[in-house]
Amino acid sequence: MPRGPSVIARILKHAPAADVPQTPGDRAPDRQPAAGAPLPADVRRRFNGELHNRTVLGWSPFDLDAHNRFARQFVVLTHDALLVLEENAPPSQLLLCEIEEVKLVEGLGVNRLRVLIDGKIAADLRHTNRHRREMTRLHRKVHRRLSGAPAAEQVPEATAHEDEQEPVCPLCGQFIPDDAEGVCPQCVQKRRVLGRLLDFVRPYRRQVCLAIALTFAASAMTVLPPIFTGRLIDDAVGRFSFARLGLWAACLVVAVSVNEIFSAARLRVLSAIGSQVTRDLRHRIYSHLHELSLRYFAKRRTGSLITRVTTDTDRLWEFIVFGSVDFFGNGVMIALTTIAMLVLNWRLALIALVPLPVVAALSFHCGMKMQRLWGRLWAHWARLTAVVGDVVPGVKVVKAFASERREVERFDTHSGQYADREIAVHRIWAGFGPSISAAMRLGAVGVWVLGGAMVIAHHGAAPHTLGMLVTFTSFVWQFYGPVLELANSNRMITRAATSAQRVFEVLDTPPEIRSRPNAITKARLEGRIEMRNVAFSYEGAAPALRDVSLHVEPGEMIGLCGPSGAGKSTFVNLLLRFYDVTDGQVLLDGVDIRDYDVKWLRREVGIVLQEPHLFHGSVADNIRYARPDADEDQVITAARAANAHDFIVGFPDGYDTLVGERGQSLSGGERQRISIARAILHDPRLLILDEATSSVDTETEKQIRQALDRLIAGRTTIAIAHRLSTLAAADRLVVLDKGRVVETGQHADLVGRKNGVYARLHRTQMETYGLPICDLRFAIEGREAG
Amino acid sequence: MNEVFNLTSDDEGRLVLGRPGHADEVDVRIRRCFPWSRPDHHLSIRDADGRELLLIASLESLPPDQRRAIRRWLADTSFIPRITSVDSIDTRLGHQQWKVQTDRGPAEFRVQEREDIRPLPDQRFRIKDADGNVYELPGLEELDADSREAVEPVI
């Protein structure tokens, strides 16, 4: 088995392509080693000596050498050792019996799997974020082996479940990388962007056929007037006949009118199609946006998404209505005019066509350039929109800091940049138009000169008449008009293509969180929660939860606390399935949460947020949000239970009071209680309270607490709070710290633990809020007594 | 803030923070507060659990050997390849595939969003790939013509 440079070269050659391999054969082994996939064949071959007679329990690629340069390497776990397979060095092995500890050290782009022997760093396997998942899995496996776990546990149940989930592209059968949001990079974009618009046009094919017929007719009509003009000169003027003058003039009037009637009809049909198609598109984008997971929104600016739904679809309308006409209609006109000219006089026709290649080359060249520039221009425009979209909702903050001027300056900077780009774009544009028209006009002059010479040489004898020359020069203009428009439509087409691409980008992103094909729904959720070794990390970030395990019985109230950043909100996000776990399982009533129907699941789980979001509409609409069919009685009952009824009725318009955008016209406590009423009406089996009583005064807090007690009764509840007093009613407290469950138990028990996280939090809050401990005790006893 | 301290690296490459009245803190970490706009100012020295032990206002104010130790540690732990030239950028729906040469060797990565290419105040660009790795792209005029042509449409 050679271990020479050729093999190394092969490995190296494949190295950068790890995520987007060229052929299926290279593909599968590089992803998902923990799934029990075999080592890549070339690696196995190369290190055959070391791997001989050894079972590979796990492996991971890693990609940085000791000097932080890219290098393809592998680490392999066997029964007795960790093998480090490097390209440029003989493989080294670390015996498991000698290894003291393996640690994952996260850095800024450089992560290490650190192996310690006798307190010394025996190996520091450096890897970028690309291989963090694999290395984390391997680390866990090594860790389990070192801590003496039985071999059977090498493939834990949780991992098995996850492996089954590995997405495979239905078209090419290859694995889809986790970060591709489910879009197979191999298969996407095989069809031309604008061609895809046809899919949306298809339902209107009858109107489209009509529009095409009208376009064709209108174009054909334009060939007639020059011929009639020629006849008018030769037949009427040449013979000094008034009758014939009237005849040909009438023919001209008819031809022109019919042409315009056809054009008007065509425009009418096309604009209707355009409006319908873009309406369908807008609907598809907007409804698709709602299907997409939170992860998608977390990464994009609202402004850029708004532009896609509004401006981009508008540009597509423009393209369908005007662009398609320019394209098709002008094409037909050019073809017909060319034929007419060739039939009339092929020599003159060739002269007239001389500038054509110049025009074509010019427009092609400029088109490429323009495409780039338009893309950049759009990026600036999106940034500009984003600034407005960012600042307007935060206008309170702007005013509070008296930073209006700074905001205006920030806007001006972007606005100025946009203007600069726009000027640059139009500068090229401005040069382009005149050069084309100069080429055309020179062509026309050529026709006059040569045509004139022919008429003179033949003394005006047929077919070389004056009328023919006039007809011909008209044709030349009629020929170059569409050519120029075609070149101009380049701009519209490139704009439309950029817009279409962005629109389809949204449509091509499949929702990450989806119900699986045979998703389960249940008549009634009991509310038993179980978290099994749950780990989760947001994209490219350090793990937010690591190895969390927890049982919650139906009807139990869990108080979730811990310092900020401990993973409390992540915990809730997983429970609502806003995100899927990275590792481990979340079970509801003993069933994996991913096996349930997503919509059903979210209906069964209610949430009261720290910053409740109220939509524009009446108070009643907002309470009804979860159950639009609820009648007034139910709304009032819910509001009463939420201690909201009294203040709502106190408004002049009662339940019909408009809450204003984001509920700005209500106080924090009022918004809070409206959202509790919403949750009560929603009647979920599983309730999540996110810091529901923060930032309100004591009296309001009491009111809210009371409302919450009614809401909580009989439901499994997970309550998050920074203020520990909020959690006094909890059956059990779960304390998170740095993504782990560090303590669980009753308040009295936890607060007594020296050096406990909870005790520390509690002490700090005593100092801050000065809340006496007996108050908490009272609250607990009060709940137990009730 | 001018606390007395001493930062050294041990023979394993770990940073050790010594302060009078405190036991030596082994394996401290450094985080830049403004990694892009003011990389040499406001460096937060933290213990292995992420608690801040010390905030260094400016690297300039440190004695040269300590400065060197910090720079070495930062260079060793942060991985931000500087793109020297761009071979190709393949724009597909939803993402871009970049093939580049960097000061750390050739690389190929995927950029998911336009938003992941962030212009920095000094004409440079900071590019985050789909894996969360960060690359630095110098200002356009520092690139060769081919690279510039490849990059222009996407920024």
CSV table of C-alpha atoms in Angstrom, one decimal, chain A residues 619-620 623 632 635-637 639-640 643-657 666 670 673-674:
chain,number,residue,atom,x,y,z
A,619,VAL,CA,-58.3,44.3,22.2
A,620,ALA,CA,-60.9,41.6,21.5
A,623,ILE,CA,-57.5,38.0,22.9
A,632,GLU,CA,-67.7,37.5,23.2
A,635,VAL,CA,-63.4,36.5,25.4
A,636,ILE,CA,-64.8,38.2,28.5
A,637,THR,CA,-64.5,35.1,30.7
A,639,ALA,CA,-60.2,38.5,30.3
A,640,ARG,CA,-61.8,38.3,33.7
A,643,ASN,CA,-57.7,40.3,35.6
A,644,ALA,CA,-57.9,42.3,32.4
A,645,HIS,CA,-61.6,42.8,32.2
A,646,ASP,CA,-61.8,45.8,34.5
A,647,PHE,CA,-59.3,47.9,32.8
A,648,ILE,CA,-60.4,46.9,29.3
A,649,VAL,CA,-63.9,48.0,30.1
A,650,GLY,CA,-62.5,51.2,31.6
A,651,PHE,CA,-61.4,52.2,28.1
A,652,PRO,CA,-63.9,54.4,26.2
A,653,ASP,CA,-64.1,51.8,23.5
A,654,GLY,CA,-64.0,48.8,25.7
A,655,TYR,CA,-62.9,45.6,24.0
A,656,ASP,CA,-63.1,47.4,20.7
A,657,THR,CA,-60.3,49.7,21.6
A,666,LEU,CA,-51.3,50.1,26.4
A,670,GLU,CA,-52.0,45.8,30.5
A,673,ARG,CA,-52.7,40.7,31.0
A,674,ILE,CA,-54.2,40.7,27.6
